[in-house]
Tab-separated table of N, CA and C in Angstrom:
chain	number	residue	atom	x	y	z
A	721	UNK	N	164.318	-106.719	-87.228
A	721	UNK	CA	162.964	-106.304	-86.853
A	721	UNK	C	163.053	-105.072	-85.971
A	722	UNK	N	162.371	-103.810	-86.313
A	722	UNK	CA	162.629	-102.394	-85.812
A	722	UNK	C	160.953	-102.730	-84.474
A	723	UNK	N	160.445	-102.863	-85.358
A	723	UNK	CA	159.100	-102.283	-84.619
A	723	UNK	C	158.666	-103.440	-83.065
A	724	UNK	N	159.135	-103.327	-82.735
A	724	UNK	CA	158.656	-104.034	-81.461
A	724	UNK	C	157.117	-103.685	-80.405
A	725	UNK	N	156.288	-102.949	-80.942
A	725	UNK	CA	155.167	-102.878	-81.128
A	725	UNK	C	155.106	-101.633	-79.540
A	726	UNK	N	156.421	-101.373	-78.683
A	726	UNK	CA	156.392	-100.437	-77.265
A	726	UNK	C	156.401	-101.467	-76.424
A	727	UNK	N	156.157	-100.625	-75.072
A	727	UNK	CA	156.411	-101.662	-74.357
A	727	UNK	C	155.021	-102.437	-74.001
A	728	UNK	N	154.794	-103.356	-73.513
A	728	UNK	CA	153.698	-104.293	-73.405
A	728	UNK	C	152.611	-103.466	-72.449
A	729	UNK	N	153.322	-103.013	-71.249
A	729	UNK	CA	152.625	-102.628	-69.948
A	729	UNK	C	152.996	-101.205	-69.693
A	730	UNK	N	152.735	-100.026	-70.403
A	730	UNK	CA	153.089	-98.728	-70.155
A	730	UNK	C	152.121	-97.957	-69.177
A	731	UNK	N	153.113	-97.012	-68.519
A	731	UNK	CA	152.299	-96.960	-67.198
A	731	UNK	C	152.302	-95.009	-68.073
A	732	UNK	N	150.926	-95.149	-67.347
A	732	UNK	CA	150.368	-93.644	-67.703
A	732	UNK	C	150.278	-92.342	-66.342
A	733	UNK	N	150.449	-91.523	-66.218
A	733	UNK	CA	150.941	-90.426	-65.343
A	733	UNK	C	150.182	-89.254	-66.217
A	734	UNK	N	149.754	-88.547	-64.842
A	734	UNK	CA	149.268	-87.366	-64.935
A	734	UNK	C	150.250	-86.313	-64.579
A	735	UNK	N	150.582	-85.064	-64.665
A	735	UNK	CA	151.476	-83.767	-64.798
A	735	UNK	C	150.617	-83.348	-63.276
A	736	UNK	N	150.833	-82.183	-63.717
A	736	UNK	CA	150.757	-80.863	-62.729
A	736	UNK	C	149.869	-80.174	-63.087
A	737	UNK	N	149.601	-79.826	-64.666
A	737	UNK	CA	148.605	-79.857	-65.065
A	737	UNK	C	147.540	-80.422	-65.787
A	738	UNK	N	147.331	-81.604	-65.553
A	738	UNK	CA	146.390	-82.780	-65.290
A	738	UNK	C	146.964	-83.366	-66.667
A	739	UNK	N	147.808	-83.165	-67.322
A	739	UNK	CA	147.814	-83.837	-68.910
A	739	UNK	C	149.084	-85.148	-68.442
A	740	UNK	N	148.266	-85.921	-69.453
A	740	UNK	CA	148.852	-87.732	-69.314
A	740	UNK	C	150.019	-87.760	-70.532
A	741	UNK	N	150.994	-88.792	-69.824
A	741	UNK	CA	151.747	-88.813	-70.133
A	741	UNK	C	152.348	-90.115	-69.643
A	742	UNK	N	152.285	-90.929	-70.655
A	742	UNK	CA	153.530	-92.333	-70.707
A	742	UNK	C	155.167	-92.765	-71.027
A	743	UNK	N	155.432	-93.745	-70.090
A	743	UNK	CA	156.805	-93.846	-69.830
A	743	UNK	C	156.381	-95.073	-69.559
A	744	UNK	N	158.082	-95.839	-69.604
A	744	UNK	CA	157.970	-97.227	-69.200
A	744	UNK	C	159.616	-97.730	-69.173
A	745	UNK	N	159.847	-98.179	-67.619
A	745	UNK	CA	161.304	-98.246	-67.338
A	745	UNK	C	161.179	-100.300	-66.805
A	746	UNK	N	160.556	-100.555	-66.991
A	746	UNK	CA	160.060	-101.783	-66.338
A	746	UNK	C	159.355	-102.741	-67.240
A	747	UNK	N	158.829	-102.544	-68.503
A	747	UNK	CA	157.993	-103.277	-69.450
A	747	UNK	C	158.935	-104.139	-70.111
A	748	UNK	N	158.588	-105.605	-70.593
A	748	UNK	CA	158.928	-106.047	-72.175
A	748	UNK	C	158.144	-105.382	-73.090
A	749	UNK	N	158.938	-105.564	-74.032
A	749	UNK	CA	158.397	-105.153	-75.438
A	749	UNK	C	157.086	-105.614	-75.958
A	750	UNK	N	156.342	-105.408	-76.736
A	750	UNK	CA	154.847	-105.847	-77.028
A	750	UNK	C	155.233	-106.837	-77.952
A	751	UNK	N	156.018	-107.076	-78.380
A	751	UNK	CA	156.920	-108.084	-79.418
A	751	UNK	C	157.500	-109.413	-78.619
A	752	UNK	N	157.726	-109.122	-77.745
A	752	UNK	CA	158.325	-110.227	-76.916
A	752	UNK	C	156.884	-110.775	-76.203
A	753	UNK	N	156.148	-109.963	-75.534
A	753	UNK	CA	154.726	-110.789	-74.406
A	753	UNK	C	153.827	-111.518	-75.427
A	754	UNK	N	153.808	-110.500	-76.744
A	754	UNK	CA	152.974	-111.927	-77.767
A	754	UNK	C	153.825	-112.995	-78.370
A	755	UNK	N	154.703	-112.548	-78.600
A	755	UNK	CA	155.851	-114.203	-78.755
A	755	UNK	C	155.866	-114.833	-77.643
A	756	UNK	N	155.894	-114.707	-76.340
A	756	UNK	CA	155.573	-115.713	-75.016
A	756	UNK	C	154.098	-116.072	-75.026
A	757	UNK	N	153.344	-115.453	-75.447
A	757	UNK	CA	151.679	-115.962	-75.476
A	757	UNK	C	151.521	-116.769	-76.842
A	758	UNK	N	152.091	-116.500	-78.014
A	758	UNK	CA	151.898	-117.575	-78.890
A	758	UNK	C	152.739	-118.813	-78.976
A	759	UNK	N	154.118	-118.554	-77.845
A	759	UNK	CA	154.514	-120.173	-77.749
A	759	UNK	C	153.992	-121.410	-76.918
A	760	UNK	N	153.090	-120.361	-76.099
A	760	UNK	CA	152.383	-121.587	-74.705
A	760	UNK	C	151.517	-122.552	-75.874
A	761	UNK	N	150.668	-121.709	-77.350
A	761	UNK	CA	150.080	-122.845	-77.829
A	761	UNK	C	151.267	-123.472	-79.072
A	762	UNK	N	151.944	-123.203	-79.471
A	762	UNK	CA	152.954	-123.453	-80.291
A	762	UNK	C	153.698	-125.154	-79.636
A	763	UNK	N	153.842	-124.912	-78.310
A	763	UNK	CA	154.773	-126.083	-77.670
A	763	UNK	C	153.852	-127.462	-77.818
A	764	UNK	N	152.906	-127.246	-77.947
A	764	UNK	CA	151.931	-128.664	-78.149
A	764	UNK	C	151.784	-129.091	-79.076
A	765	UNK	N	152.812	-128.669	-80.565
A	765	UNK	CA	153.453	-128.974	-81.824
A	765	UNK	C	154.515	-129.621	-81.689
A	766	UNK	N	154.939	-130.057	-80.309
A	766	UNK	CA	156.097	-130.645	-80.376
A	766	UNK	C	157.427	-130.229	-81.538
A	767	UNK	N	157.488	-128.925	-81.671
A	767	UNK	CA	158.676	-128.729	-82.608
A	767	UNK	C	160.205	-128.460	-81.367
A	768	UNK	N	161.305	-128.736	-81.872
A	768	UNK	CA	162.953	-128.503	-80.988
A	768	UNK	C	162.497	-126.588	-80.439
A	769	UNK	N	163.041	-126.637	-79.621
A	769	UNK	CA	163.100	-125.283	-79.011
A	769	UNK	C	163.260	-124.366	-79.579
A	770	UNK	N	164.287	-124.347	-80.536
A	770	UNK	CA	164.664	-122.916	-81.668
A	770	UNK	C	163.714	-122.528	-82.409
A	771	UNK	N	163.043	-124.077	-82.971
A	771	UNK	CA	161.638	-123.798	-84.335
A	771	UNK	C	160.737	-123.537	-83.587
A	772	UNK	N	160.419	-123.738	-82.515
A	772	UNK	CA	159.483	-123.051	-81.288
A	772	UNK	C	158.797	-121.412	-81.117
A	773	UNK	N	160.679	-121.447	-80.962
A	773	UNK	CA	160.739	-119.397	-80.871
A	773	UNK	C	160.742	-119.204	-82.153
A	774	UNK	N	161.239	-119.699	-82.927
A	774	UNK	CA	161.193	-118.928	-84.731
A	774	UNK	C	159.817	-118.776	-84.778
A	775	UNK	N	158.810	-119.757	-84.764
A	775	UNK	CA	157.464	-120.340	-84.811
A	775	UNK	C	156.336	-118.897	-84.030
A	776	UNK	N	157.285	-118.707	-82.741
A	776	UNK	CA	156.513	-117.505	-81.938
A	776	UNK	C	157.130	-116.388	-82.281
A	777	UNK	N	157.553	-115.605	-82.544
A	777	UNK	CA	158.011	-114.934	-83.560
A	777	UNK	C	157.679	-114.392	-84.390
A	778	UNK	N	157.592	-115.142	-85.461
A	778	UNK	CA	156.656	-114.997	-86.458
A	778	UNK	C	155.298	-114.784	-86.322
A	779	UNK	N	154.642	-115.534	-85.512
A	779	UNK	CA	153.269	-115.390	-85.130
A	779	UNK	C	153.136	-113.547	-84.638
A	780	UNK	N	153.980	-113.203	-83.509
A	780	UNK	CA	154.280	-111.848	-83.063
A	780	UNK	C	154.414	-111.126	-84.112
A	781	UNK	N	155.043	-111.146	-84.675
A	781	UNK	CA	155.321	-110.258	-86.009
A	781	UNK	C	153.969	-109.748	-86.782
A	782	UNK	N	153.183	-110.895	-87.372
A	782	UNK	CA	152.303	-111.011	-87.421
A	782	UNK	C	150.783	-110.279	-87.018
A	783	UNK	N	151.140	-110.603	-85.329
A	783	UNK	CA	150.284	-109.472	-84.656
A	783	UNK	C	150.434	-108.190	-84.869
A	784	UNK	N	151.414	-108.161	-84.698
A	784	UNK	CA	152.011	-106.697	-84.915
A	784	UNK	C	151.231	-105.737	-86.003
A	785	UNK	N	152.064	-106.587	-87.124
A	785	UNK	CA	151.655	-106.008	-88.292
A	785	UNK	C	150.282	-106.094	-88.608
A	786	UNK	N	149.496	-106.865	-87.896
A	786	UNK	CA	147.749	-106.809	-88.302
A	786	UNK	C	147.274	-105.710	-87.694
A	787	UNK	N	148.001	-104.919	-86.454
A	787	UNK	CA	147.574	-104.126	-85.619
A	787	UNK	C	147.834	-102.728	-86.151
A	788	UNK	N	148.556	-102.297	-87.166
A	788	UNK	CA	149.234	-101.418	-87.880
A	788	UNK	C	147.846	-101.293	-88.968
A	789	UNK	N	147.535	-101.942	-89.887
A	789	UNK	CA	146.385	-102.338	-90.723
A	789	UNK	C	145.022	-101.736	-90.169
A	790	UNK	N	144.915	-101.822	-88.998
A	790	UNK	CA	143.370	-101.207	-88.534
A	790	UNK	C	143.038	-100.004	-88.970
């Protein structure tokens, strides 16, 4: 999986001459914060830990790729 969607929390900065500009030395990936937000409802499936994260994952992926589509 290439596309990890950036980082989740990119922080935006202004120049010198007022033009914005993002960086991010401190973020997870946008791939990883929606795989942690779709396992909080995933775990109340009672599946083993691994099919959990496979489970959130996929869901992320998912997002991802619906967000590409707009």
């Amino acid at each position: 999986m290439n596309n990890t969607g950036g980082p989740a929390f990119p922080q935006t900065y202004i120049d010198k001459e007022y033009n914005p500009y993002t960086i991010d030395t401190t973020s997870i990936a946008l791939r990883d914060y929606f795989a942690a937000k779709a396992m909080q409802g995933i775990l109340y499936a009672g599946l083993e830990p691994v099919e959990t994260a496979k489970h959130a994952y996929t869901m992320a992926d998912a997002m991802l790729k619906a967000r590409e589509q707009k």
